[in-house]
């Protein structure tokens, strides 16, 4: 893989579906390894991409002005705390919450942090439909972001005591007298070790995880010793008086934990069906790094496996990768409410995964309804760009200009390639190039560029990464 292709590939996988060309050029100047270092080690604070672009790359465009969500990422004043929530009328607050995260995704200068937060949102899938509290869903989102690139052990400790999770998997109702098995089962099956446990392990985990008490009026969680089962339990072959921390340590020590979670990470970032050798390699790296998430991701992005021909172009873009990636790579200005509607139509309403297993992803992202939704959104963006300056500074003046350049196969044509570069399509198929040339030859005027972009964004190559 050549140098430029490596950065395009990185932007699609470690970014939110793709970055603006000016950002990629800045990455290229910085160097691949240094770019990976900066992605996996984001600074604590966040600012809109416009400010970051101004500081790092004067020629880069301002970030899209997504104006229907709060300009700040602190929603404390915008989302009602639990005591002030009016059950049954929470739709506006949930919409505001989704739009705020969308705004952050569009404007952030740390796209990988948001990508990892989204991954963990899917991994620890929790839905507003049951939690019924925008405030608590916001707190969980902040918890996922805080731990997204840190210690997986701390992530598990925090998510176990998370108010939204306590409601979602019923552990807030689990007591010494009546332990609830839901969270203990999913903690093992979906969050750590997969289907490698017994029903006796579920019972032991449920007993060990008793003791949490949630105040729905304040959202505060306490561990109450009187509610905790302090008897002896046997979990995965170990016996003792276990509490939540001991359960997590036992699960992390299981030989199944690192391969199971690493496999899910590789499916999200590298390949839909990662070879067993890849899983084994990176699982061992993760254990050696004491389950530090950022260091695992750094090892993955710097690996030959990540840049291999087997991995490149093997994933179907998620709705976030498609919608947010299109916005970030073009700099188009669209309201957050419109982006929220597009994500939902494409099959991914944030804060509302379909079940505890999350969105299945992969080829399930594409069906007749969601593909039509993608095409509709591509049309909306193309029309908006057609009434403003082209996103790429080197974009051709008209589709007719493209037709006049002749057959260059999309490699080196000074007027064809800018649109392909804007779309971050490295290897357009012969069919796509022929469609572009055929349309360009029959079109004239600047207005046809919108249709040309639409052709690109609805091409199969644009929906993989």
XYZ file of C-alpha atoms in Angstrom:
465
model
C 0.000 0.000 0.000
C 1.398 3.362 -1.004
C 1.715 6.244 1.458
C -1.417 8.151 0.434
C -3.562 5.020 0.305
C -2.462 4.162 3.839
C -3.777 7.483 5.149
C -7.057 7.163 3.257
C -7.520 3.662 4.677
C -6.688 4.901 8.177
C -9.154 7.775 7.899
C -11.985 5.413 6.984
C -11.286 2.933 9.769
C -9.894 5.101 12.589
C -11.979 8.096 11.584
C -15.708 8.432 11.152
C -15.853 7.115 7.623
C -13.316 9.500 6.123
C -11.673 12.872 6.599
C -11.380 15.992 4.452
C -8.449 15.989 2.042
C -6.807 18.848 3.938
C -6.784 16.744 7.107
C -5.271 13.796 5.247
C -2.587 16.063 3.833
C -1.768 17.202 7.351
C -1.570 13.584 8.488
C 0.767 12.825 5.591
C 3.099 15.639 6.631
C 3.027 14.343 10.196
C 3.833 10.778 9.165
C 1.846 7.572 9.579
C 3.204 6.398 12.920
C 2.945 9.872 14.475
C -0.624 10.166 13.192
C -1.570 6.859 14.781
C 0.033 8.019 18.025
C -2.042 11.196 17.991
C -5.255 9.290 17.235
C -4.902 6.813 20.088
C -3.726 9.487 22.543
C -6.289 12.313 22.205
C -6.034 15.276 24.532
C -8.499 15.454 27.390
C -10.459 18.423 26.051
C -12.255 18.684 22.756
C -12.863 21.606 20.430
C -14.721 21.931 17.139
C -12.778 20.799 14.106
C -12.877 24.318 12.719
C -10.610 25.521 15.511
C -8.331 22.512 15.145
C -8.137 22.968 11.389
C -7.283 26.633 11.783
C -4.441 25.797 14.144
C -3.072 22.800 12.277
C -3.888 23.406 8.630
C -4.666 26.981 7.593
C -5.891 25.850 4.175
C -8.438 23.411 5.598
C -12.110 24.364 5.461
C -14.143 25.275 8.496
C -16.057 22.444 10.058
C -19.668 22.057 8.984
C -21.842 24.375 11.054
C -24.282 21.943 12.584
C -26.501 24.406 14.334
C -29.570 22.606 15.646
C -27.694 20.935 18.492
C -25.883 22.777 21.299
C -22.573 24.265 20.219
C -21.020 22.932 23.412
C -20.618 19.238 24.157
C -21.627 19.717 27.799
C -25.350 18.974 27.930
C -25.746 19.500 31.666
C -27.932 22.534 31.090
C -29.777 21.051 28.128
C -30.870 17.603 29.339
C -33.178 17.441 32.344
C -31.802 15.440 35.298
C -33.873 12.424 36.430
C -35.902 14.306 39.044
C -37.105 16.782 36.400
C -37.832 14.294 33.636
C -41.462 13.907 32.701
C -41.924 10.294 31.697
C -43.752 9.871 28.425
C -42.632 13.265 27.087
C -38.935 12.588 26.671
C -38.833 12.618 22.862
C -37.385 16.135 22.546
C -34.639 15.429 25.103
C -33.678 12.170 23.380
C -33.579 13.966 20.026
C -31.429 16.712 21.540
C -29.110 14.067 22.971
C -28.686 12.332 19.609
C -28.143 15.633 17.833
C -25.514 16.673 20.363
C -23.503 13.486 19.793
C -23.886 13.937 16.041
C -22.611 17.503 16.395
C -19.635 16.217 18.315
C -18.910 13.599 15.650
C -19.028 16.200 12.899
C -16.987 18.861 14.671
C -14.526 16.880 16.783
C -10.809 16.981 16.095
C -10.592 13.517 17.714
C -12.613 11.328 15.352
C -11.061 8.099 16.592
C -12.184 8.816 20.154
C -15.760 9.110 18.889
C -15.352 5.982 16.748
C -14.231 4.040 19.815
C -17.058 5.516 21.885
C -19.446 4.285 19.208
C -17.812 0.852 19.252
C -18.277 0.581 23.020
C -21.846 1.889 22.709
C -22.474 -1.099 20.460
C -20.476 -3.495 22.630
C -22.271 -2.496 25.849
C -25.493 -1.967 23.907
C -27.980 -0.022 26.042
C -31.192 1.451 24.638
C -33.183 4.532 25.541
C -36.353 2.519 24.890
C -35.983 0.795 28.283
C -33.773 3.171 30.256
C -36.214 6.003 29.513
C -33.871 8.709 30.768
C -31.847 10.949 28.424
C -29.809 12.128 31.409
C -28.690 8.606 32.324
C -27.946 7.753 28.686
C -25.794 10.888 28.532
C -23.896 9.798 31.630
C -23.233 6.400 30.088
C -22.023 8.002 26.865
C -19.576 10.100 28.870
C -18.425 7.003 30.753
C -17.771 5.142 27.509
C -15.821 8.087 26.105
C -13.777 8.493 29.304
C -12.685 4.849 29.161
C -12.751 4.341 25.385
C -8.968 4.203 24.985
C -7.942 3.412 28.545
C -8.132 0.388 30.814
C -10.666 -2.267 29.836
C -10.772 -3.337 33.487
C -11.776 0.167 34.544
C -14.316 0.250 31.726
C -15.912 -2.933 33.083
C -15.919 -1.605 36.641
C -17.541 1.657 35.560
C -20.118 0.100 33.243
C -21.117 -2.400 35.930
C -22.048 0.501 38.226
C -23.481 2.654 35.424
C -27.069 3.761 36.168
C -28.325 3.173 32.611
C -26.794 -0.308 32.546
C -28.240 -1.099 35.972
C -31.683 -0.386 34.525
C -31.073 -1.953 31.118
C -29.999 -5.343 32.464
C -31.960 -5.212 35.724
C -29.032 -5.271 38.128
C -30.526 -2.355 40.076
C -33.170 -4.854 41.233
C -30.706 -7.604 42.086
C -30.421 -8.290 45.814
C -29.067 -10.928 48.159
C -32.550 -12.374 48.546
C -33.427 -12.184 44.859
C -30.358 -12.066 42.601
C -31.120 -11.195 38.975
C -29.117 -13.147 36.409
C -29.445 -10.840 33.401
C -26.356 -8.693 33.864
C -24.125 -11.535 35.032
C -25.026 -13.576 31.969
C -24.491 -10.764 29.474
C -21.325 -9.596 31.229
C -19.882 -12.983 30.333
C -21.588 -13.815 27.041
C -21.512 -10.436 25.298
C -18.989 -8.296 27.146
C -16.040 -10.551 28.057
C -15.745 -14.312 27.448
C -18.461 -15.313 25.004
C -20.357 -18.591 25.281
C -17.779 -20.286 27.491
C -19.674 -20.383 30.792
C -22.167 -22.629 32.547
C -25.467 -21.912 34.253
C -23.659 -22.382 37.570
C -21.307 -19.564 36.552
C -24.312 -17.343 35.793
C -25.735 -17.970 39.257
C -22.386 -17.288 40.913
C -21.881 -14.092 38.926
C -25.400 -12.868 39.720
C -24.860 -13.421 43.436
C -21.480 -11.693 43.297
C -22.903 -8.659 41.494
C -25.672 -7.945 44.003
C -25.592 -4.841 46.176
C -26.105 -1.890 43.832
C -28.854 0.576 44.632
C -30.006 3.233 42.166
C -31.898 6.376 43.122
C -34.010 7.124 40.043
C -34.708 10.653 41.254
C -31.046 11.652 41.425
C -29.346 9.083 39.195
C -26.944 8.268 42.046
C -25.665 4.723 42.592
C -24.571 3.266 45.920
C -23.178 -0.137 46.823
C -25.121 -1.307 49.853
C -23.480 -4.116 51.781
C -26.785 -5.313 53.208
C -28.062 -5.981 49.674
C -24.936 -7.905 48.653
C -24.601 -11.684 48.852
C -21.359 -12.151 50.773
C -21.483 -15.935 50.731
C -18.962 -18.229 49.061
C -19.367 -18.700 45.299
C -17.595 -20.679 42.604
C -17.080 -18.851 39.311
C -15.144 -20.294 36.361
C -13.487 -22.786 38.694
C -12.487 -20.256 41.345
C -14.046 -20.193 44.795
C -14.328 -17.303 47.211
C -16.430 -14.491 48.657
C -16.597 -12.510 45.423
C -17.869 -9.002 44.757
C -18.082 -7.089 41.473
C -14.350 -6.318 41.258
C -13.422 -9.963 41.826
C -15.872 -11.087 39.143
C -14.284 -8.738 36.628
C -10.772 -9.863 37.515
C -11.774 -13.520 37.130
C -13.274 -12.805 33.709
C -10.196 -10.884 32.568
C -8.011 -13.785 33.668
C -10.029 -16.228 31.546
C -8.164 -17.399 28.437
C -11.318 -16.644 26.464
C -11.645 -12.944 27.338
C -8.890 -11.318 25.282
C -9.592 -13.366 22.117
C -13.356 -12.762 22.361
C -13.194 -8.981 22.730
C -10.231 -8.639 20.374
C -12.203 -10.541 17.763
C -15.054 -8.035 18.030
C -12.608 -5.129 17.732
C -11.014 -6.645 14.637
C -14.448 -7.220 13.080
C -15.239 -3.530 13.593
C -11.899 -2.059 12.487
C -10.046 -4.583 10.313
C -11.987 -7.464 8.725
C -15.504 -8.903 9.077
C -14.084 -12.399 9.528
C -10.592 -11.995 10.980
C -8.434 -15.112 10.710
C -7.822 -16.973 13.949
C -4.109 -16.156 13.703
C -4.905 -12.426 13.691
C -7.162 -12.748 16.724
C -4.557 -14.775 18.593
C -1.780 -12.318 17.773
C -3.594 -9.220 18.962
C -5.175 -10.942 21.954
C -1.676 -11.753 23.181
C -0.626 -8.155 22.583
C -3.600 -6.939 24.604
C -2.859 -9.179 27.553
C 0.794 -8.108 27.458
C -0.411 -4.490 27.555
C -2.587 -5.226 30.608
C -5.811 -4.741 28.641
C -4.992 -1.148 27.714
C -7.307 -0.345 24.807
C -5.302 2.467 23.233
C -2.130 0.415 23.071
C -4.016 -2.471 21.446
C -5.449 -0.127 18.816
C -2.024 1.345 18.146
C -0.629 -2.132 17.545
C -3.505 -2.900 15.176
C -3.173 0.282 13.100
C 0.600 -0.154 12.771
C 0.331 -3.799 11.756
C 0.737 -5.448 8.367
C -2.649 -7.098 8.872
C -4.429 -3.737 9.006
C -2.905 -2.600 5.708
C -3.127 -5.966 3.971
C -5.029 -6.503 0.733
C -7.251 -8.880 2.677
C -8.346 -6.085 5.015
C -8.612 -3.053 2.734
C -12.128 -2.602 1.392
C -13.481 -5.580 3.342
C -15.926 -3.720 5.604
C -19.341 -2.274 4.814
C -19.636 1.287 6.062
C -21.941 1.688 9.040
C -24.578 4.437 8.822
C -22.302 6.652 10.935
C -19.373 6.015 8.614
C -21.552 6.824 5.610
C -23.458 9.857 6.913
C -20.856 11.478 9.171
C -18.026 10.502 6.846
C -19.736 12.203 3.917
C -20.209 15.369 5.970
C -16.663 15.451 7.340
C -14.982 14.655 4.017
C -16.891 17.292 2.039
C -17.397 20.007 4.670
C -21.082 20.259 3.769
C -23.297 22.287 6.121
C -26.404 20.360 7.203
C -28.454 20.593 10.409
C -27.935 17.900 13.014
C -31.630 17.042 12.926
C -31.287 16.109 9.274
C -28.255 13.945 10.029
C -30.155 12.235 12.862
C -33.019 11.453 10.489
C -30.577 10.085 7.917
C -28.855 7.837 10.460
C -32.198 6.486 11.633
C -33.369 5.830 8.080
C -30.077 4.058 7.364
C -30.690 1.738 10.324
C -28.746 3.276 13.223
C -30.579 5.489 15.678
C -27.990 6.453 18.272
C -28.781 5.470 21.865
C -31.281 2.913 20.614
C -29.608 -0.330 19.470
C -32.067 -3.107 18.577
C -31.205 -5.385 21.505
C -28.536 -6.248 24.051
C -26.313 -7.678 21.308
C -26.204 -4.304 19.542
C -26.321 -3.694 15.818
C -25.102 -6.798 13.930
C -23.354 -4.639 11.322
C -21.570 -5.919 8.243
C -23.756 -6.735 5.279
C -26.894 -6.325 7.418
C -26.414 -2.564 7.041
C -27.518 -2.884 3.417
C -31.059 -3.757 2.393
C -33.576 -2.221 0.020
C -34.810 0.309 2.579
C -31.446 1.392 3.994
C -29.814 1.565 0.572
C -32.581 3.890 -0.602
C -32.019 5.995 2.528
C -28.302 6.232 1.704
C -29.057 7.293 -1.845
C -31.518 9.910 -0.622
C -28.948 11.360 1.763
C -26.276 11.373 -0.953
C -28.701 13.334 -3.141
C -29.332 15.861 -0.359
C -25.610 16.420 0.165
C -24.898 16.664 -3.559
C -27.603 19.294 -3.984
C -26.337 21.288 -1.015
C -22.771 21.239 -2.328
C -23.973 22.251 -5.761
C -25.327 25.526 -4.345
C -22.049 26.289 -2.541
C -18.360 26.103 -3.381
C -17.063 22.603 -4.194
C -15.631 20.871 -1.152
C -12.290 20.138 -2.794
C -10.265 23.140 -3.882
C -9.115 21.313 -6.993
C -12.584 20.139 -8.052
C -13.274 20.552 -11.776
C -15.360 23.442 -13.011
C -17.958 21.280 -14.722
C -18.842 17.740 -15.663
C -18.193 18.619 -19.290
C -14.571 19.362 -18.348
C -14.306 15.848 -16.963
C -15.601 14.322 -20.170
C -13.000 16.214 -22.189
C -10.079 14.737 -20.309
C -10.276 11.372 -22.039
C -9.888 7.887 -20.601
C -7.293 7.988 -17.870
C -8.748 5.245 -15.668
C -9.059 7.604 -12.720
C -5.321 7.637 -12.149
C -3.581 10.905 -12.740
C -6.359 12.801 -14.520
C -6.082 16.346 -13.097
C -9.813 16.994 -13.453
C -11.389 13.551 -12.974
C -9.343 12.600 -9.940
C -10.328 15.458 -7.603
C -13.875 14.113 -7.327
C -12.587 10.602 -6.741
C -10.189 11.995 -4.144
C -12.975 13.947 -2.471
C -14.917 10.671 -2.218
C -11.767 8.887 -0.972
C -12.237 6.206 -3.613
C -8.801 4.746 -4.307
C -9.659 2.061 -6.858
C -12.821 2.851 -8.818
C -14.136 -0.055 -10.837
C -14.254 0.032 -14.601
C -18.052 0.199 -14.385
C -17.932 3.253 -12.111
C -15.424 5.063 -14.315
C -17.474 4.280 -17.396
C -20.635 5.603 -15.728
C -18.826 8.807 -14.775
C -17.486 9.360 -18.274
C -20.782 8.530 -19.942
C -22.684 10.977 -17.794
C -20.016 13.660 -18.000
C -20.027 13.434 -21.794
C -23.765 14.066 -21.897
C -23.870 16.832 -19.269
C -22.859 20.434 -19.323
C -22.595 23.290 -16.854
C -21.648 23.459 -13.193
C -25.023 22.100 -12.011
C -24.223 18.630 -13.337
C -21.420 18.265 -10.796
C -24.083 17.510 -8.188
C -25.276 14.584 -10.264
C -21.711 13.441 -10.831
C -21.030 13.441 -7.108
C -24.277 11.559 -6.604
C -23.089 8.879 -9.020
C -19.883 8.525 -7.028
C -21.587 8.387 -3.646
C -24.047 5.753 -4.778
C -21.342 3.581 -6.362
C -20.622 0.300 -4.530
C -17.037 1.417 -3.811
C -18.266 4.292 -1.668
C -20.139 2.006 0.714
C -17.156 -0.102 1.669
C -14.060 0.860 3.576
